[in-house]
Amino acid sequence: MTAANSNAEMTAPGKLLCLIRHGQGKHNPRPSLGFLPGVLRCDAPLTHKGRKQARAISEGMSTLPFELVVVSPLSRTIETATEVFGSGNEPPRVLCALMCERCIAPADQGTALSELRSKHPHIEAWSGMAHMAERFWPKRSSRLSSAEHDMQERIELFKHWLLARPEACIALVGHSAFFRSMTQQPKLGNCKALWCELQSDGTVRVCSPLPPPPGATTPD
């Protein structure tokens, strides 16, 4: 990064972010052990309950002044964003591979981009794919420390990317470990949301006085 770019970033206005974790995925732990095969399945999708969770917050989210919705390109986040905001492109949608979850299980691996286009054809209306590799997700690691290090590097790049964008109010549809590392806050439940301010120096501050979106704090 050049000194000019760094100075521009330091003076850029902050961003108001609404972090939305995906709905219940087939890999997420549940009282029954039926989720275990989902952990071993690449790119785990939402469960029926996960889709219902996303639809439950859709009405409230649709009234909020989002200028952009940024989505991790894993199936469970694409499906969540589609249930919450619809399959169209208003507000504009961007797929961003920097938001992928830390990759420690097959469920955290993605679907090859060419196949993802066929699996979710409506994402052709969304932007971001031109900047994605065919295998866009991080290399899977059995060492948690390696996966965490990779994720932290991506978080820093992601914050720089957000600060360089023109939009001021942005929804992020992503993953629990990614958001937890980004905010240093407790793990979000499925389809729960957290409002934050990304400040011009890259600091993330939780906006506790701001009420969360409707449905964001209801118990599981």
PDB file of C-alpha atoms in Angstrom:
ATOM      1  CA  MET A   1       0.000   0.000   0.000  1.00  0.00           C
ATOM      2  CA  THR A   2       1.421   3.407  -0.959  1.00  0.00           C
ATOM      3  CA  ALA A   3       1.653   6.332   1.450  1.00  0.00           C
ATOM      4  CA  ALA A   4      -0.983   8.171  -0.612  1.00  0.00           C
ATOM      5  CA  ASN A   5      -3.391   5.266  -0.370  1.00  0.00           C
ATOM      6  CA  SER A   6      -2.723   4.924   3.353  1.00  0.00           C
ATOM      7  CA  ASN A   7      -3.389   8.636   3.965  1.00  0.00           C
ATOM      8  CA  ALA A   8      -6.582   8.497   1.918  1.00  0.00           C
ATOM      9  CA  GLU A   9      -7.767   5.547   3.954  1.00  0.00           C
ATOM     10  CA  MET A  10      -7.018   7.275   7.244  1.00  0.00           C
ATOM     11  CA  THR A  11      -9.184  10.254   6.232  1.00  0.00           C
ATOM     12  CA  ALA A  12     -11.990   8.185   4.694  1.00  0.00           C
ATOM     13  CA  PRO A  13     -15.296   8.275   6.567  1.00  0.00           C
ATOM     14  CA  GLY A  14     -16.254   5.256   8.621  1.00  0.00           C
ATOM     15  CA  LYS A  15     -18.869   2.697   7.600  1.00  0.00           C
ATOM     16  CA  LEU A  16     -22.004   1.610   9.415  1.00  0.00           C
ATOM     17  CA  LEU A  17     -22.131  -2.185   9.171  1.00  0.00           C
ATOM     18  CA  CYS A  18     -24.858  -4.688   9.989  1.00  0.00           C
ATOM     19  CA  LEU A  19     -23.232  -8.096  10.452  1.00  0.00           C
ATOM     20  CA  ILE A  20     -25.720 -10.911   9.796  1.00  0.00           C
ATOM     21  CA  ARG A  21     -24.738 -14.501  10.447  1.00  0.00           C
ATOM     22  CA  HIS A  22     -26.182 -17.122   8.112  1.00  0.00           C
ATOM     23  CA  GLY A  23     -29.155 -19.263   9.126  1.00  0.00           C
ATOM     24  CA  GLN A  24     -28.783 -22.743  10.563  1.00  0.00           C
ATOM     25  CA  GLY A  25     -26.652 -24.849   8.237  1.00  0.00           C
ATOM     26  CA  LYS A  26     -26.674 -28.605   7.882  1.00  0.00           C
ATOM     27  CA  HIS A  27     -23.249 -28.598   9.550  1.00  0.00           C
ATOM     28  CA  ASN A  28     -24.265 -26.601  12.655  1.00  0.00           C
ATOM     29  CA  PRO A  29     -24.409 -28.574  15.940  1.00  0.00           C
ATOM     30  CA  ARG A  30     -27.902 -29.545  17.074  1.00  0.00           C
ATOM     31  CA  PRO A  31     -29.271 -31.710  19.912  1.00  0.00           C
ATOM     32  CA  SER A  32     -29.642 -34.658  17.561  1.00  0.00           C
ATOM     33  CA  LEU A  33     -26.519 -36.011  15.887  1.00  0.00           C
ATOM     34  CA  GLY A  34     -28.050 -35.625  12.434  1.00  0.00           C
ATOM     35  CA  PHE A  35     -25.787 -32.647  11.748  1.00  0.00           C
ATOM     36  CA  LEU A  36     -22.596 -34.741  11.735  1.00  0.00           C
ATOM     37  CA  PRO A  37     -22.792 -35.751   8.030  1.00  0.00           C
ATOM     38  CA  GLY A  38     -23.227 -32.058   7.212  1.00  0.00           C
ATOM     39  CA  VAL A  39     -19.846 -31.245   8.746  1.00  0.00           C
ATOM     40  CA  LEU A  40     -18.243 -33.628   6.261  1.00  0.00           C
ATOM     41  CA  ARG A  41     -20.201 -32.250   3.307  1.00  0.00           C
ATOM     42  CA  CYS A  42     -18.488 -29.575   1.233  1.00  0.00           C
ATOM     43  CA  ASP A  43     -20.265 -26.216   1.170  1.00  0.00           C
ATOM     44  CA  ALA A  44     -23.011 -27.135   3.641  1.00  0.00           C
ATOM     45  CA  PRO A  45     -26.360 -25.509   2.723  1.00  0.00           C
ATOM     46  CA  LEU A  46     -29.084 -24.221   5.032  1.00  0.00           C
ATOM     47  CA  THR A  47     -31.515 -26.503   6.794  1.00  0.00           C
ATOM     48  CA  HIS A  48     -35.267 -25.927   6.506  1.00  0.00           C
ATOM     49  CA  LYS A  49     -35.062 -24.175   9.870  1.00  0.00           C
ATOM     50  CA  GLY A  50     -32.222 -22.006   8.583  1.00  0.00           C
ATOM     51  CA  ARG A  51     -34.369 -20.783   5.696  1.00  0.00           C
ATOM     52  CA  LYS A  52     -37.204 -20.015   8.108  1.00  0.00           C
ATOM     53  CA  GLN A  53     -34.813 -18.067  10.332  1.00  0.00           C
ATOM     54  CA  ALA A  54     -33.724 -15.958   7.368  1.00  0.00           C
ATOM     55  CA  ARG A  55     -37.287 -15.286   6.231  1.00  0.00           C
ATOM     56  CA  ALA A  56     -38.200 -14.263   9.789  1.00  0.00           C
ATOM     57  CA  ILE A  57     -35.853 -11.264   9.677  1.00  0.00           C
ATOM     58  CA  SER A  58     -36.537 -10.368   6.047  1.00  0.00           C
ATOM     59  CA  GLU A  59     -39.336  -7.864   6.644  1.00  0.00           C
ATOM     60  CA  GLY A  60     -37.388  -5.901   9.229  1.00  0.00           C
ATOM     61  CA  MET A  61     -34.216  -5.866   7.158  1.00  0.00           C
ATOM     62  CA  SER A  62     -36.055  -4.640   4.059  1.00  0.00           C
ATOM     63  CA  THR A  63     -36.954  -1.380   5.819  1.00  0.00           C
ATOM     64  CA  LEU A  64     -33.334  -0.499   6.622  1.00  0.00           C
ATOM     65  CA  PRO A  65     -31.344   1.926   4.440  1.00  0.00           C
ATOM     66  CA  PHE A  66     -28.675  -0.458   3.180  1.00  0.00           C
ATOM     67  CA  GLU A  67     -26.739   0.827   0.187  1.00  0.00           C
ATOM     68  CA  LEU A  68     -24.971  -2.497  -0.364  1.00  0.00           C
ATOM     69  CA  VAL A  69     -25.191  -6.137   0.722  1.00  0.00           C
ATOM     70  CA  VAL A  70     -21.862  -8.011   0.804  1.00  0.00           C
ATOM     71  CA  VAL A  71     -22.154 -11.794   0.843  1.00  0.00           C
ATOM     72  CA  SER A  72     -19.678 -14.592   1.493  1.00  0.00           C
ATOM     73  CA  PRO A  73     -19.805 -16.894  -1.568  1.00  0.00           C
ATOM     74  CA  LEU A  74     -20.524 -20.081   0.387  1.00  0.00           C
ATOM     75  CA  SER A  75     -23.933 -21.615  -0.268  1.00  0.00           C
ATOM     76  CA  ARG A  76     -25.321 -21.067   3.228  1.00  0.00           C
ATOM     77  CA  THR A  77     -24.611 -17.336   3.073  1.00  0.00           C
ATOM     78  CA  ILE A  78     -25.905 -16.982  -0.491  1.00  0.00           C
ATOM     79  CA  GLU A  79     -29.101 -18.774   0.570  1.00  0.00           C
ATOM     80  CA  THR A  80     -29.433 -16.575   3.666  1.00  0.00           C
ATOM     81  CA  ALA A  81     -28.931 -13.356   1.700  1.00  0.00           C
ATOM     82  CA  THR A  82     -31.481 -14.535  -0.862  1.00  0.00           C
ATOM     83  CA  GLU A  83     -34.112 -15.315   1.783  1.00  0.00           C
ATOM     84  CA  VAL A  84     -33.491 -12.041   3.642  1.00  0.00           C
ATOM     85  CA  PHE A  85     -33.071  -9.592   0.757  1.00  0.00           C
ATOM     86  CA  GLY A  86     -34.526 -11.466  -2.232  1.00  0.00           C
ATOM     87  CA  SER A  87     -32.844 -12.835  -5.338  1.00  0.00           C
ATOM     88  CA  GLY A  88     -32.603  -9.502  -7.157  1.00  0.00           C
ATOM     89  CA  ASN A  89     -29.958  -6.835  -6.980  1.00  0.00           C
ATOM     90  CA  GLU A  90     -31.625  -4.049  -5.014  1.00  0.00           C
ATOM     91  CA  PRO A  91     -29.900  -3.091  -2.840  1.00  0.00           C
ATOM     92  CA  PRO A  92     -26.832  -4.107  -4.873  1.00  0.00           C
ATOM     93  CA  ARG A  93     -25.185  -7.412  -3.924  1.00  0.00           C
ATOM     94  CA  VAL A  94     -21.491  -8.214  -4.019  1.00  0.00           C
ATOM     95  CA  LEU A  95     -19.938 -11.633  -3.479  1.00  0.00           C
ATOM     96  CA  CYS A  96     -16.633 -11.284  -1.623  1.00  0.00           C
ATOM     97  CA  ALA A  97     -14.363 -14.296  -1.117  1.00  0.00           C
ATOM     98  CA  LEU A  98     -12.453 -12.476   1.632  1.00  0.00           C
ATOM     99  CA  MET A  99     -15.496 -13.169   3.835  1.00  0.00           C
ATOM    100  CA  CYS A 100     -15.240 -16.969   3.617  1.00  0.00           C
ATOM    101  CA  GLU A 101     -15.264 -18.771   6.945  1.00  0.00           C
ATOM    102  CA  ARG A 102     -12.007 -20.143   8.377  1.00  0.00           C
ATOM    103  CA  CYS A 103     -11.543 -23.460   6.615  1.00  0.00           C
ATOM    104  CA  ILE A 104     -11.120 -26.305   9.104  1.00  0.00           C
ATOM    105  CA  ALA A 105     -13.800 -28.757   7.906  1.00  0.00           C
ATOM    106  CA  PRO A 106     -15.217 -29.853   4.534  1.00  0.00           C
ATOM    107  CA  ALA A 107     -18.351 -27.824   5.303  1.00  0.00           C
ATOM    108  CA  ASP A 108     -16.199 -24.664   5.171  1.00  0.00           C
ATOM    109  CA  GLN A 109     -15.005 -25.379   1.641  1.00  0.00           C
ATOM    110  CA  GLY A 110     -16.880 -23.752  -1.199  1.00  0.00           C
ATOM    111  CA  THR A 111     -18.302 -24.894  -4.502  1.00  0.00           C
ATOM    112  CA  ALA A 112     -16.214 -24.246  -7.617  1.00  0.00           C
ATOM    113  CA  LEU A 113     -17.286 -20.938  -9.134  1.00  0.00           C
ATOM    114  CA  SER A 114     -18.480 -22.428 -12.429  1.00  0.00           C
ATOM    115  CA  GLU A 115     -20.662 -24.892 -10.512  1.00  0.00           C
ATOM    116  CA  LEU A 116     -21.802 -22.210  -8.062  1.00  0.00           C
ATOM    117  CA  ARG A 117     -23.211 -20.195 -10.983  1.00  0.00           C
ATOM    118  CA  SER A 118     -25.329 -23.192 -12.008  1.00  0.00           C
ATOM    119  CA  LYS A 119     -26.327 -24.004  -8.438  1.00  0.00           C
ATOM    120  CA  HIS A 120     -27.495 -20.437  -7.707  1.00  0.00           C
ATOM    121  CA  PRO A 121     -28.250 -18.915 -11.133  1.00  0.00           C
ATOM    122  CA  HIS A 122     -29.662 -15.692  -9.694  1.00  0.00           C
ATOM    123  CA  ILE A 123     -26.194 -14.638  -8.513  1.00  0.00           C
ATOM    124  CA  GLU A 124     -25.377 -13.761 -12.120  1.00  0.00           C
ATOM    125  CA  ALA A 125     -27.104 -10.455 -11.330  1.00  0.00           C
ATOM    126  CA  TRP A 126     -24.723  -9.873  -8.413  1.00  0.00           C
ATOM    127  CA  SER A 127     -21.220  -8.474  -8.772  1.00  0.00           C
ATOM    128  CA  GLY A 128     -17.902  -9.754  -7.482  1.00  0.00           C
ATOM    129  CA  MET A 129     -17.488 -12.993  -9.415  1.00  0.00           C
ATOM    130  CA  ALA A 130     -15.142 -11.401 -11.934  1.00  0.00           C
ATOM    131  CA  HIS A 131     -12.617 -11.042  -9.115  1.00  0.00           C
ATOM    132  CA  MET A 132     -12.995 -14.595  -7.764  1.00  0.00           C
ATOM    133  CA  ALA A 133     -10.856 -17.623  -8.567  1.00  0.00           C
ATOM    134  CA  GLU A 134     -12.515 -20.891  -9.579  1.00  0.00           C
ATOM    135  CA  ARG A 135     -11.537 -22.272  -6.157  1.00  0.00           C
ATOM    136  CA  PHE A 136     -12.004 -19.113  -4.137  1.00  0.00           C
ATOM    137  CA  TRP A 137     -12.082 -20.468  -0.577  1.00  0.00           C
ATOM    138  CA  PRO A 138      -9.036 -20.767   1.720  1.00  0.00           C
ATOM    139  CA  LYS A 139      -6.972 -23.925   1.791  1.00  0.00           C
ATOM    140  CA  ARG A 140      -8.342 -26.236   4.463  1.00  0.00           C
ATOM    141  CA  SER A 141      -6.073 -26.647   7.481  1.00  0.00           C
ATOM    142  CA  SER A 142      -6.248 -29.171  10.307  1.00  0.00           C
ATOM    143  CA  ARG A 143      -4.373 -26.662  12.478  1.00  0.00           C
ATOM    144  CA  LEU A 144      -6.730 -24.124  14.017  1.00  0.00           C
ATOM    145  CA  SER A 145      -3.901 -21.609  14.461  1.00  0.00           C
ATOM    146  CA  SER A 146      -3.135 -21.647  10.720  1.00  0.00           C
ATOM    147  CA  ALA A 147      -6.788 -21.220   9.798  1.00  0.00           C
ATOM    148  CA  GLU A 148      -7.144 -18.353  12.277  1.00  0.00           C
ATOM    149  CA  HIS A 149      -4.016 -16.631  10.934  1.00  0.00           C
ATOM    150  CA  ASP A 150      -5.294 -16.857   7.362  1.00  0.00           C
ATOM    151  CA  MET A 151      -8.674 -15.503   8.426  1.00  0.00           C
ATOM    152  CA  GLN A 152      -7.151 -12.574  10.309  1.00  0.00           C
ATOM    153  CA  GLU A 153      -5.154 -11.591   7.236  1.00  0.00           C
ATOM    154  CA  ARG A 154      -8.339 -11.700   5.151  1.00  0.00           C
ATOM    155  CA  ILE A 155     -10.202  -9.599   7.728  1.00  0.00           C
ATOM    156  CA  GLU A 156      -7.595  -6.839   7.438  1.00  0.00           C
ATOM    157  CA  LEU A 157      -7.853  -6.889   3.641  1.00  0.00           C
ATOM    158  CA  PHE A 158     -11.637  -6.911   3.901  1.00  0.00           C
ATOM    159  CA  LYS A 159     -11.685  -3.838   6.133  1.00  0.00           C
ATOM    160  CA  HIS A 160      -9.449  -1.961   3.691  1.00  0.00           C
ATOM    161  CA  TRP A 161     -11.792  -3.013   0.862  1.00  0.00           C
ATOM    162  CA  LEU A 162     -14.865  -1.768   2.743  1.00  0.00           C
ATOM    163  CA  LEU A 163     -13.245   1.572   3.593  1.00  0.00           C
ATOM    164  CA  ALA A 164     -12.394   2.131  -0.070  1.00  0.00           C
ATOM    165  CA  ARG A 165     -16.028   1.707  -1.143  1.00  0.00           C
ATOM    166  CA  PRO A 166     -18.390   4.678  -1.516  1.00  0.00           C
ATOM    167  CA  GLU A 167     -21.340   3.189   0.407  1.00  0.00           C
ATOM    168  CA  ALA A 168     -21.874   4.297   4.015  1.00  0.00           C
ATOM    169  CA  CYS A 169     -24.419   1.725   5.294  1.00  0.00           C
ATOM    170  CA  ILE A 170     -23.626  -1.876   4.406  1.00  0.00           C
ATOM    171  CA  ALA A 171     -25.082  -5.271   5.337  1.00  0.00           C
ATOM    172  CA  LEU A 172     -22.629  -8.174   5.604  1.00  0.00           C
ATOM    173  CA  VAL A 173     -23.942 -11.746   5.365  1.00  0.00           C
ATOM    174  CA  GLY A 174     -21.256 -14.022   6.707  1.00  0.00           C
ATOM    175  CA  HIS A 175     -19.973 -16.473   9.288  1.00  0.00           C
ATOM    176  CA  SER A 176     -19.626 -16.726  13.059  1.00  0.00           C
ATOM    177  CA  ALA A 177     -15.853 -17.178  13.414  1.00  0.00           C
ATOM    178  CA  PHE A 178     -15.137 -14.472  10.829  1.00  0.00           C
ATOM    179  CA  PHE A 179     -17.414 -11.969  12.564  1.00  0.00           C
ATOM    180  CA  ARG A 180     -16.152 -12.944  16.024  1.00  0.00           C
ATOM    181  CA  SER A 181     -12.550 -12.266  14.985  1.00  0.00           C
ATOM    182  CA  MET A 182     -13.511  -9.076  13.184  1.00  0.00           C
ATOM    183  CA  THR A 183     -15.388  -7.583  16.156  1.00  0.00           C
ATOM    184  CA  GLN A 184     -13.874  -9.368  19.195  1.00  0.00           C
ATOM    185  CA  GLN A 185     -17.475  -9.999  20.276  1.00  0.00           C
ATOM    186  CA  PRO A 186     -19.172 -13.263  21.334  1.00  0.00           C
ATOM    187  CA  LYS A 187     -20.350 -15.683  18.678  1.00  0.00           C
ATOM    188  CA  LEU A 188     -23.529 -14.618  16.882  1.00  0.00           C
ATOM    189  CA  GLY A 189     -26.426 -17.053  16.732  1.00  0.00           C
ATOM    190  CA  ASN A 190     -27.875 -18.124  13.409  1.00  0.00           C
ATOM    191  CA  CYS A 191     -29.544 -15.180  11.636  1.00  0.00           C
ATOM    192  CA  LYS A 192     -28.660 -12.855  14.495  1.00  0.00           C
ATOM    193  CA  ALA A 193     -27.227  -9.442  13.692  1.00  0.00           C
ATOM    194  CA  LEU A 194     -24.767  -6.985  15.179  1.00  0.00           C
ATOM    195  CA  TRP A 195     -24.415  -3.312  14.282  1.00  0.00           C
ATOM    196  CA  CYS A 196     -20.860  -1.966  14.144  1.00  0.00           C
ATOM    197  CA  GLU A 197     -18.964   1.051  12.937  1.00  0.00           C
ATOM    198  CA  LEU A 198     -15.839   0.437  10.908  1.00  0.00           C
ATOM    199  CA  GLN A 199     -13.757   3.501  11.669  1.00  0.00           C
ATOM    200  CA  SER A 200     -11.333   5.090   9.231  1.00  0.00           C
ATOM    201  CA  ASP A 201      -8.309   3.589  11.026  1.00  0.00           C
ATOM    202  CA  GLY A 202      -9.711   0.058  10.664  1.00  0.00           C
ATOM    203  CA  THR A 203     -11.024  -0.184  14.229  1.00  0.00           C
ATOM    204  CA  VAL A 204     -14.380  -1.939  14.586  1.00  0.00           C
ATOM    205  CA  ARG A 205     -16.634  -0.462  17.263  1.00  0.00           C
ATOM    206  CA  VAL A 206     -19.915  -2.059  18.314  1.00  0.00           C
ATOM    207  CA  CYS A 207     -22.772   0.455  18.085  1.00  0.00           C
ATOM    208  CA  SER A 208     -24.539  -0.528  21.291  1.00  0.00           C
ATOM    209  CA  PRO A 209     -26.888   2.502  21.412  1.00  0.00           C
ATOM    210  CA  LEU A 210     -28.249   1.656  17.949  1.00  0.00           C
ATOM    211  CA  PRO A 211     -31.189  -0.789  18.110  1.00  0.00           C
ATOM    212  CA  PRO A 212     -30.582  -4.013  16.202  1.00  0.00           C
ATOM    213  CA  PRO A 213     -32.764  -4.956  13.232  1.00  0.00           C
ATOM    214  CA  PRO A 214     -36.144  -6.503  14.105  1.00  0.00           C
ATOM    215  CA  GLY A 215     -35.746 -10.172  14.959  1.00  0.00           C
ATOM    216  CA  ALA A 216     -32.024  -9.875  15.580  1.00  0.00           C
ATOM    217  CA  THR A 217     -32.195 -10.406  19.341  1.00  0.00           C
ATOM    218  CA  THR A 218     -34.996 -12.941  19.642  1.00  0.00           C
ATOM    219  CA  PRO A 219     -33.978 -16.106  21.544  1.00  0.00           C
ATOM    220  CA  ASP A 220     -33.325 -19.314  19.619  1.00  0.00           C
TER     221      ASP A 220
END
